[in-house]
XYZ file of C-alpha atoms in Angstrom:
444
model
C -43.562 21.014 5.964
C -43.323 21.473 2.339
C -42.381 20.571 -1.360
C -39.232 21.596 -2.164
C -39.450 24.103 -4.436
C -37.299 21.677 -6.597
C -39.808 19.223 -7.406
C -43.324 20.903 -7.336
C -41.185 21.944 -10.932
C -41.155 18.729 -11.264
C -44.219 17.874 -10.569
C -45.996 20.929 -13.201
C -43.514 19.614 -15.896
C -43.803 15.469 -15.825
C -48.345 16.627 -15.028
C -47.632 13.965 -12.016
C -50.688 13.807 -9.215
C -50.027 13.888 -5.658
C -52.196 13.549 -2.386
C -50.696 15.674 -0.269
C -52.928 16.134 3.194
C -52.789 18.897 4.852
C -50.508 18.398 7.713
C -52.195 18.349 11.094
C -49.359 18.307 14.455
C -51.738 16.686 17.120
C -52.008 13.326 17.082
C -55.723 13.256 18.452
C -57.645 10.287 20.062
C -54.215 7.775 20.361
C -53.772 5.681 22.682
C -53.559 7.701 25.809
C -50.033 7.467 27.338
C -49.105 6.645 31.200
C -47.055 8.837 32.437
C -48.288 10.863 35.601
C -50.432 13.866 35.441
C -48.307 17.109 36.853
C -50.956 20.112 36.182
C -53.181 19.095 38.837
C -54.041 22.331 41.048
C -50.755 23.949 39.848
C -50.548 27.878 39.665
C -52.445 28.578 35.822
C -53.042 31.959 34.464
C -54.759 33.055 30.777
C -54.507 35.629 28.909
C -58.252 36.507 30.363
C -60.703 35.110 31.563
C -64.894 36.126 31.779
C -65.731 36.397 34.697
C -63.924 35.692 38.194
C -65.912 32.254 37.627
C -64.045 31.568 34.949
C -60.738 31.493 36.081
C -57.447 29.683 34.410
C -57.746 26.919 37.734
C -60.784 26.204 36.891
C -59.358 23.895 34.305
C -55.959 22.254 36.073
C -58.329 21.785 40.177
C -58.902 18.385 38.395
C -63.263 18.793 38.990
C -64.787 18.453 35.801
C -68.187 20.807 36.466
C -66.197 24.101 36.176
C -64.027 26.307 34.078
C -62.074 28.555 32.601
C -63.049 30.853 30.125
C -61.380 32.926 28.295
C -62.941 36.829 27.285
C -65.637 36.199 23.740
C -65.175 37.117 20.738
C -61.028 38.662 20.620
C -57.945 35.757 19.560
C -55.338 35.290 20.268
C -55.871 33.777 23.790
C -54.066 31.717 26.077
C -53.907 29.995 29.269
C -50.474 28.564 30.981
C -49.715 25.968 33.711
C -46.383 26.010 35.875
C -45.945 22.657 36.659
C -43.401 23.801 39.140
C -40.402 22.183 37.824
C -38.526 21.186 34.842
C -40.391 18.039 33.489
C -40.274 15.976 30.173
C -43.997 16.738 28.555
C -45.577 13.470 27.309
C -49.190 14.279 26.576
C -51.877 16.481 27.394
C -54.949 16.602 26.822
C -58.329 18.953 26.537
C -61.612 18.509 27.134
C -63.101 21.796 25.488
C -66.643 23.469 26.869
C -69.031 24.074 23.749
C -66.668 27.499 23.395
C -63.901 25.323 21.070
C -60.612 26.630 20.204
C -60.335 25.192 15.855
C -56.878 26.741 15.503
C -54.224 26.512 18.297
C -50.258 25.318 19.568
C -49.204 23.625 22.850
C -46.589 24.630 23.698
C -43.481 24.874 26.906
C -41.135 26.054 28.301
C -37.841 27.163 31.106
C -39.021 30.594 31.781
C -42.605 31.897 30.457
C -40.648 33.801 27.824
C -39.235 31.860 25.624
C -41.902 29.529 24.456
C -41.272 26.296 21.890
C -44.288 24.603 20.159
C -44.571 20.610 20.837
C -48.078 20.363 19.142
C -50.919 21.687 16.757
C -54.065 21.861 15.131
C -55.390 24.358 12.620
C -58.391 21.664 12.515
C -59.897 21.130 16.232
C -63.597 20.165 16.598
C -64.195 20.759 20.222
C -65.457 17.514 22.265
C -61.990 16.016 23.847
C -58.049 16.165 22.165
C -55.729 13.799 24.002
C -52.198 14.544 22.194
C -50.401 12.225 23.676
C -46.275 11.281 22.287
C -45.204 14.255 22.698
C -41.490 15.270 23.044
C -41.488 18.305 24.929
C -39.447 20.099 27.674
C -40.455 22.280 30.293
C -41.233 24.446 33.907
C -44.546 26.068 32.233
C -46.778 24.463 29.287
C -49.473 26.565 27.393
C -52.285 26.502 24.920
C -51.805 29.257 23.032
C -54.795 29.126 20.563
C -54.839 31.381 17.191
C -58.431 30.707 15.973
C -62.135 29.947 17.746
C -64.326 27.608 16.907
C -66.989 29.704 17.325
C -67.741 32.629 17.862
C -67.737 33.496 21.933
C -63.340 32.631 24.087
C -62.027 30.041 24.130
C -62.997 27.887 27.185
C -61.397 24.369 29.230
C -63.350 22.489 31.942
C -60.120 20.165 31.626
C -56.603 21.432 30.807
C -54.398 18.759 31.671
C -50.266 17.673 30.974
C -48.563 14.436 31.234
C -44.869 13.933 32.378
C -41.700 12.490 34.217
C -40.894 13.854 37.219
C -39.671 17.213 36.631
C -35.652 16.881 35.761
C -33.644 17.909 39.148
C -31.108 20.917 39.605
C -32.816 24.469 41.004
C -36.182 24.886 38.931
C -36.043 28.838 37.419
C -37.679 31.965 38.825
C -40.632 32.072 38.161
C -42.383 34.334 35.141
C -45.855 35.630 34.047
C -46.244 32.907 31.381
C -47.020 36.002 28.031
C -46.641 35.550 24.541
C -42.436 35.489 23.631
C -41.369 37.125 21.060
C -38.312 35.017 21.007
C -35.934 37.886 19.010
C -33.485 36.370 16.574
C -30.612 37.611 15.078
C -31.430 40.356 12.623
C -30.464 38.622 9.575
C -29.616 40.638 6.277
C -29.922 39.768 2.651
C -28.097 39.831 -0.246
C -24.989 37.793 0.406
C -23.728 36.782 -3.346
C -25.319 34.187 -5.310
C -22.778 30.876 -4.941
C -21.003 30.054 -8.216
C -22.848 27.400 -11.134
C -21.817 24.020 -11.770
C -20.211 23.613 -7.739
C -22.049 26.701 -5.213
C -19.491 27.229 -3.206
C -20.170 29.172 0.310
C -17.038 30.632 2.588
C -17.534 29.914 6.397
C -15.362 31.642 8.805
C -13.910 28.287 11.419
C -16.215 28.529 13.920
C -14.988 30.033 17.225
C -15.780 28.862 21.312
C -18.821 31.372 20.672
C -21.774 28.013 21.043
C -21.242 24.608 20.627
C -23.838 22.870 18.429
C -26.527 25.266 16.187
C -26.204 27.668 19.029
C -22.803 29.102 17.550
C -24.509 31.445 14.897
C -21.904 29.825 12.280
C -23.420 26.528 12.890
C -26.326 27.613 12.051
C -26.130 29.550 9.341
C -24.462 26.560 8.228
C -28.040 24.628 9.065
C -29.923 27.360 6.662
C -27.493 26.807 3.542
C -28.419 22.915 4.009
C -31.723 23.339 3.956
C -31.960 26.002 1.300
C -29.270 23.892 -1.260
C -32.893 20.700 -0.640
C -35.492 23.626 -0.660
C -34.092 25.777 -2.979
C -30.786 24.942 -5.355
C -28.845 27.433 -4.462
C -26.702 28.267 -0.395
C -28.067 31.650 -0.938
C -30.889 31.581 1.983
C -31.820 34.786 2.770
C -33.063 35.393 -0.756
C -35.330 32.944 -0.160
C -37.312 36.652 2.228
C -38.691 37.676 -0.743
C -40.136 35.007 -2.031
C -43.483 33.706 -2.592
C -45.341 31.857 -4.777
C -47.956 28.878 -5.574
C -45.812 26.011 -6.723
C -49.549 24.018 -7.165
C -49.036 21.644 -3.398
C -52.275 22.582 -2.025
C -51.067 24.104 0.389
C -51.586 28.084 -1.788
C -49.624 30.226 -1.616
C -45.621 28.926 0.126
C -42.927 31.724 0.473
C -40.794 33.044 3.030
C -37.546 32.063 4.392
C -38.595 28.126 5.456
C -41.613 27.681 3.238
C -44.554 29.595 5.115
C -48.173 28.274 3.644
C -51.771 30.191 3.919
C -52.951 26.339 4.155
C -51.068 25.362 6.458
C -51.436 28.185 9.618
C -47.963 29.505 9.800
C -47.644 31.733 7.577
C -50.935 33.002 8.825
C -48.853 33.568 12.662
C -45.692 34.685 10.584
C -48.395 38.117 8.909
C -49.558 37.717 13.128
C -46.385 38.125 14.277
C -45.063 40.770 11.833
C -48.507 43.421 12.606
C -47.745 42.730 16.800
C -44.423 43.952 15.667
C -45.520 46.565 12.623
C -49.111 47.571 13.595
C -50.618 48.835 9.917
C -48.215 47.067 7.250
C -49.327 46.655 3.722
C -49.221 42.450 4.692
C -52.459 43.305 7.800
C -55.017 44.256 6.073
C -55.443 39.970 4.473
C -55.702 38.882 8.152
C -58.423 37.910 7.991
C -58.379 36.318 4.304
C -55.685 34.078 6.010
C -57.576 33.249 8.417
C -60.632 32.052 6.494
C -58.213 30.761 3.738
C -56.752 28.401 6.673
C -56.144 24.723 5.948
C -57.042 25.262 2.099
C -55.448 25.969 -0.860
C -58.095 28.931 -1.765
C -56.839 32.482 -2.453
C -60.011 34.254 -1.751
C -59.031 37.660 -1.062
C -56.133 37.221 -1.598
C -55.485 39.736 -4.126
C -52.711 41.648 -4.511
C -50.888 40.111 -1.101
C -47.544 39.117 -3.296
C -46.712 42.396 -3.893
C -47.642 43.462 -0.484
C -45.018 40.036 0.411
C -42.451 41.748 -1.690
C -42.385 45.732 -0.418
C -42.233 44.732 2.346
C -38.444 42.526 2.549
C -36.820 45.250 2.859
C -37.889 46.063 6.114
C -35.608 44.503 9.116
C -38.930 43.966 11.224
C -40.274 41.647 8.489
C -36.911 39.189 8.246
C -37.122 39.037 11.852
C -40.503 37.589 11.556
C -39.845 34.856 9.530
C -36.378 34.594 11.392
C -38.541 34.388 14.333
C -41.270 31.765 13.202
C -38.690 29.975 11.841
C -36.858 29.355 15.565
C -40.249 28.586 17.667
C -41.603 26.422 15.028
C -39.295 24.339 13.779
C -35.557 24.796 14.847
C -35.437 25.770 18.374
C -37.631 22.697 19.484
C -35.959 20.157 17.106
C -32.325 21.830 18.210
C -33.674 21.366 21.879
C -34.663 18.069 20.839
C -31.727 16.714 19.535
C -29.346 18.194 23.073
C -32.355 16.515 25.037
C -30.991 12.867 23.122
C -27.141 13.735 23.235
C -26.359 14.693 20.173
C -23.998 17.798 18.762
C -23.820 19.617 15.731
C -24.733 16.750 13.128
C -27.716 15.628 15.700
C -28.965 18.924 15.653
C -29.304 19.352 11.948
C -30.793 16.594 11.317
C -33.652 17.145 13.013
C -33.978 20.691 11.928
C -34.447 19.415 8.610
C -36.425 16.525 9.524
C -38.738 18.829 11.317
C -38.037 21.255 8.022
C -40.415 18.238 6.088
C -42.344 16.014 8.249
C -43.881 18.361 10.954
C -43.287 18.769 14.337
C -46.059 16.286 15.100
C -45.842 12.473 16.250
C -47.706 10.294 14.021
C -45.395 8.269 11.768
C -44.205 10.357 8.930
C -43.887 13.193 11.527
C -40.808 14.369 13.163
C -42.608 13.384 16.644
C -43.070 9.069 14.611
C -39.568 8.857 13.518
C -37.838 9.377 16.450
C -39.924 7.668 17.953
C -38.705 4.874 15.229
C -35.282 6.106 15.131
C -35.280 5.019 19.785
C -37.108 1.309 18.419
C -33.421 0.667 16.594
C -30.811 2.248 18.895
C -30.352 4.780 21.664
C -29.334 7.606 21.848
C -26.006 9.292 23.631
C -27.932 10.646 26.165
C -29.081 7.277 27.121
C -26.539 5.579 27.152
C -25.979 4.347 22.951
C -23.370 5.988 20.861
C -23.845 9.056 18.414
C -22.567 7.097 15.081
C -25.112 5.234 15.590
C -28.423 6.424 17.332
C -28.016 8.928 14.246
C -27.256 5.329 11.115
C -31.170 4.238 11.997
C -32.986 7.848 12.464
C -31.757 8.849 9.042
C -33.111 5.493 8.246
C -36.412 5.846 9.690
C -36.302 9.749 8.183
C -35.758 8.464 4.756
C -38.550 5.599 4.675
C -40.582 7.931 6.196
C -40.024 10.066 2.639
C -40.223 6.975 0.599
C -43.928 6.895 1.908
C -44.466 10.423 0.315
C -44.342 10.578 -3.800
C -42.727 14.270 -3.788
C -40.633 13.077 -0.949
C -39.350 10.023 -2.960
C -36.426 10.905 -3.294
C -34.389 10.894 -0.502
C -30.688 12.420 -1.077
C -30.752 15.236 0.647
C -30.294 12.181 3.943
C -28.152 9.946 1.662
C -25.774 11.760 -0.625
C -25.936 14.168 2.214
C -26.407 13.562 5.609
C -25.040 9.976 5.810
C -22.472 11.373 4.041
C -21.295 13.647 7.481
C -21.819 10.823 8.972
C -19.510 8.177 6.865
C -17.143 10.726 7.488
C -17.422 10.895 11.349
C -18.003 15.264 11.240
C -20.268 14.759 13.702
C -19.359 18.750 14.755
C -20.382 19.349 10.785
C -16.941 20.849 11.290
C -15.746 22.621 7.299
C -15.297 22.150 4.387
C -18.674 20.300 3.653
C -19.006 18.860 -0.003
C -22.468 16.742 -0.338
C -25.224 16.590 -3.505
C -28.745 17.062 -3.103
C -30.507 16.216 -5.763
C -27.405 15.745 -8.535
C -25.850 18.837 -7.313
C -22.873 19.225 -5.205
C -22.579 22.087 -2.641
C -19.585 22.977 -0.962
C -19.032 25.265 2.077
C -15.407 26.154 2.190
């Protein structure tokens, strides 16, 4: 979602000018998908309703004259539909009344509690949003609005979800579709910084604690691998306190995954932290973060870097960073990789791609990269071999990277992930040795 800090430094040193567009995950206005409509007359709930006349069910009843309308003047708001059983979601069509959402996410869930974002925008303009090329899985589908486009609320004539027939097996027990915490384990900072010139970290031997990146040890390896490319260090936990403007047109960049004030995810992080700890030192900046969202501006953010660093010692703040990383990037990537039949290496390849390119469906985002790979090879879930499919995915990934000058160095793929694939290390067994930007890293 941002330039790596090393590349940002190179740009500043050389004076190179690079146009970096703001990320919009939703592929709005693309050719409509052909999968069947799943949401018609299904049970729907919402965070609020303006009155009984504007209940959530109106958005899924197929009558273009009725609508759901939320409480006026309040963010966030949501509407969710229960598909009845787990299904694959390929398209969501939103037909707005005058009161539209400027910033929102489309999310899926198996239980109505833990949500995975599969699309979204921070620059909605009302009318009809036809979000196609999605790759979601779940029984529940939710629109989660974080910024209204008008002074009123959110109002939809149609909330249509398209996809394949529900997957076989017992459906989970119904749950009220509300906001989820998706809390990840609390991680503590202060791990020793690896020595130069060859950074090395020690990771305990993998046990049966989990499969793929569900194993906390493997997840930690994934964090170290990303950090080697983003921060030239394996000490990813040291990045909770990081905050600066790296000159990429996205305002402030900070934290373990490069949350940006200009792309919405930093706003969502501070909102989540404030929900957990009302009155925290960052809470007073929420109005300014909403105003600068979509821009590189620092207007109203005087003192924000100091406030950010003042809360790093609060476990609730590091937990909020972990949760947002998992909600937006890690969980969607790992879930899709598992659905494609991929092990730890494939799960990491998906995660690293989503971190850099965003989870949208356009050609140079994760969805487009995966689509290009599927055109060349079948994943194991479709009868293909893991090695052949991952080769196709990494080829598509590097092709997407080369379309943007800031990402034209593909060593985080070619001398890292591709090296593991060449070694046949599909499970990311340690020890691992790789290179990024010519620098060697090791996990022993």
